């Protein structure tokens, strides 16, 4: 009986260690700008969203991303396949990102964290 209690306690402790080690990316969740655009970062390295284009039209994006320090490497799948590197910074609940589209137009975005 004593061995079963020790074994159960050991399993419980190991379970706590594994669950407490996971820290989600600070980018994880939904971010929205004042123009109605959104970016959603998923914990599996995928993202999707829509942002206002040069002609005030909403353009949808999707693909995968990886983070290296303050650089996000985006691999876009929609509307066409290409990749870019973007600088990012989070201060409080605000995401500041330099966004580059397929035509190499760059704009600075400020997005608020709206959901996890």
mmCIF file of C-alpha atoms in Angstrom:
data_model
loop_
_atom_site.group_PDB
_atom_site.id
_atom_site.type_symbol
_atom_site.label_atom_id
_atom_site.label_comp_id
_atom_site.label_asym_id
_atom_site.label_seq_id
_atom_site.Cartn_x
_atom_site.Cartn_y
_atom_site.Cartn_z
ATOM 1 C CA UNK A 1 0.000 0.000 0.000
ATOM 2 C CA UNK A 2 2.836 2.373 0.898
ATOM 3 C CA UNK A 3 4.493 1.763 -2.491
ATOM 4 C CA UNK A 4 1.250 2.641 -4.311
ATOM 5 C CA UNK A 5 0.994 5.957 -2.451
ATOM 6 C CA UNK A 6 4.632 6.810 -3.227
ATOM 7 C CA UNK A 7 4.160 5.859 -6.883
ATOM 8 C CA UNK A 8 0.941 7.922 -7.184
ATOM 9 C CA UNK A 9 2.658 10.916 -5.547
ATOM 10 C CA UNK A 10 5.616 10.576 -7.918
ATOM 11 C CA UNK A 11 3.343 10.444 -10.982
ATOM 12 C CA UNK A 12 1.388 13.464 -9.754
ATOM 13 C CA UNK A 13 4.613 15.447 -9.211
ATOM 14 C CA UNK A 14 5.955 14.551 -12.659
ATOM 15 C CA UNK A 15 2.629 15.566 -14.199
ATOM 16 C CA UNK A 16 2.801 18.943 -12.472
ATOM 17 C CA UNK A 17 6.341 19.504 -13.723
ATOM 18 C CA UNK A 18 5.370 18.851 -17.335
ATOM 19 C CA UNK A 19 2.245 21.006 -17.262
ATOM 20 C CA UNK A 20 3.975 23.917 -15.537
ATOM 21 C CA UNK A 21 6.838 24.017 -18.083
ATOM 22 C CA UNK A 22 4.642 25.001 -21.042
ATOM 23 C CA UNK A 23 4.645 28.724 -21.778
ATOM 24 C CA UNK A 24 2.627 29.827 -24.814
ATOM 25 C CA UNK A 25 4.132 32.288 -27.260
ATOM 26 C CA UNK A 26 3.379 35.914 -26.364
ATOM 27 C CA UNK A 27 2.007 36.238 -29.918
ATOM 28 C CA UNK A 28 -0.626 33.541 -29.334
ATOM 29 C CA UNK A 29 -4.182 34.820 -29.737
ATOM 30 C CA UNK A 30 -6.137 37.395 -31.717
ATOM 31 C CA UNK A 31 -4.847 40.912 -32.388
ATOM 32 C CA UNK A 32 -6.903 43.721 -33.924
ATOM 33 C CA UNK A 33 -6.055 47.161 -35.303
ATOM 34 C CA UNK A 34 -8.204 50.304 -35.479
ATOM 35 C CA UNK A 35 -8.938 49.758 -39.186
ATOM 36 C CA UNK A 36 -10.759 46.458 -38.519
ATOM 37 C CA UNK A 37 -7.834 44.230 -39.453
ATOM 38 C CA UNK A 38 -7.013 41.126 -37.433
ATOM 39 C CA UNK A 39 -4.112 38.730 -37.043
ATOM 40 C CA UNK A 40 -4.560 35.381 -35.296
ATOM 41 C CA UNK A 41 -1.519 33.441 -34.116
ATOM 42 C CA UNK A 42 -2.111 29.787 -33.249
ATOM 43 C CA UNK A 43 0.059 27.686 -30.936
ATOM 44 C CA UNK A 44 0.923 25.263 -33.770
ATOM 45 C CA UNK A 45 2.909 27.917 -35.680
ATOM 46 C CA UNK A 46 0.096 28.875 -38.057
ATOM 47 C CA UNK A 47 -1.479 32.305 -38.512
ATOM 48 C CA UNK A 48 -4.380 33.864 -40.383
ATOM 49 C CA UNK A 49 -5.878 37.289 -40.677
ATOM 50 C CA UNK A 50 -7.015 40.156 -42.823
ATOM 51 C CA UNK A 51 -5.539 43.631 -43.079
ATOM 52 C CA UNK A 52 -6.469 46.759 -44.987
ATOM 53 C CA UNK A 53 -4.588 47.052 -48.283
ATOM 54 C CA UNK A 54 -3.324 50.092 -50.158
ATOM 55 C CA UNK A 55 -6.740 50.682 -51.773
ATOM 56 C CA UNK A 56 -8.660 50.379 -48.461
ATOM 57 C CA UNK A 57 -9.705 46.818 -49.322
ATOM 58 C CA UNK A 58 -9.296 43.973 -46.815
ATOM 59 C CA UNK A 59 -6.740 41.365 -47.873
ATOM 60 C CA UNK A 60 -6.771 37.897 -46.290
ATOM 61 C CA UNK A 61 -3.542 36.201 -45.275
ATOM 62 C CA UNK A 62 -2.667 32.771 -43.925
ATOM 63 C CA UNK A 63 0.389 30.631 -43.468
ATOM 64 C CA UNK A 64 2.958 29.685 -40.889
ATOM 65 C CA UNK A 65 5.313 31.698 -38.728
ATOM 66 C CA UNK A 66 8.392 31.217 -36.596
ATOM 67 C CA UNK A 67 9.968 33.596 -34.105
ATOM 68 C CA UNK A 68 13.657 34.388 -33.711
ATOM 69 C CA UNK A 69 14.194 37.035 -31.006
ATOM 70 C CA UNK A 70 12.278 40.117 -32.231
ATOM 71 C CA UNK A 71 11.855 38.836 -35.823
ATOM 72 C CA UNK A 72 8.851 36.912 -37.113
ATOM 73 C CA UNK A 73 9.466 34.881 -40.244
ATOM 74 C CA UNK A 74 6.156 34.608 -42.101
ATOM 75 C CA UNK A 75 5.590 32.002 -44.811
ATOM 76 C CA UNK A 76 2.423 33.132 -46.582
ATOM 77 C CA UNK A 77 0.061 30.723 -48.320
ATOM 78 C CA UNK A 78 -2.647 33.227 -49.270
ATOM 79 C CA UNK A 79 -3.103 35.195 -51.500
ATOM 80 C CA UNK A 80 0.213 33.884 -52.926
ATOM 81 C CA UNK A 81 3.219 31.978 -51.586
ATOM 82 C CA UNK A 82 6.120 34.102 -50.340
ATOM 83 C CA UNK A 83 7.974 34.809 -47.116
ATOM 84 C CA UNK A 84 9.006 37.929 -45.228
ATOM 85 C CA UNK A 85 10.828 38.836 -42.040
ATOM 86 C CA UNK A 86 9.060 41.356 -39.807
ATOM 87 C CA UNK A 87 10.210 43.098 -36.642
ATOM 88 C CA UNK A 88 7.805 42.905 -33.704
ATOM 89 C CA UNK A 89 7.516 44.132 -30.138
ATOM 90 C CA UNK A 90 4.866 43.635 -27.461
ATOM 91 C CA UNK A 91 4.322 46.295 -24.823
ATOM 92 C CA UNK A 92 1.483 45.508 -22.471
ATOM 93 C CA UNK A 93 -1.441 44.332 -24.602
ATOM 94 C CA UNK A 94 -0.189 46.057 -27.773
ATOM 95 C CA UNK A 95 1.670 44.394 -30.652
ATOM 96 C CA UNK A 96 3.826 46.639 -32.808
ATOM 97 C CA UNK A 97 4.841 45.022 -36.081
ATOM 98 C CA UNK A 98 6.401 46.135 -39.355
ATOM 99 C CA UNK A 99 4.216 44.479 -42.004
ATOM 100 C CA UNK A 100 5.336 43.874 -45.598
ATOM 101 C CA UNK A 101 2.924 42.607 -48.247
ATOM 102 C CA UNK A 102 3.508 40.709 -51.527
ATOM 103 C CA UNK A 103 4.195 43.963 -53.434
ATOM 104 C CA UNK A 104 6.881 44.897 -50.866
ATOM 105 C CA UNK A 105 4.743 47.698 -49.383
ATOM 106 C CA UNK A 106 5.666 48.233 -45.737
ATOM 107 C CA UNK A 107 3.524 49.701 -42.983
ATOM 108 C CA UNK A 108 3.781 49.869 -39.230
ATOM 109 C CA UNK A 109 0.876 48.191 -37.467
ATOM 110 C CA UNK A 110 -0.317 48.643 -33.901
ATOM 111 C CA UNK A 111 -2.661 45.861 -32.807
ATOM 112 C CA UNK A 112 -4.445 45.287 -29.511
ATOM 113 C CA UNK A 113 -4.661 41.809 -27.970
ATOM 114 C CA UNK A 114 -8.351 40.934 -28.001
ATOM 115 C CA UNK A 115 -8.460 37.174 -27.252
ATOM 116 C CA UNK A 116 -6.322 34.177 -26.321
#
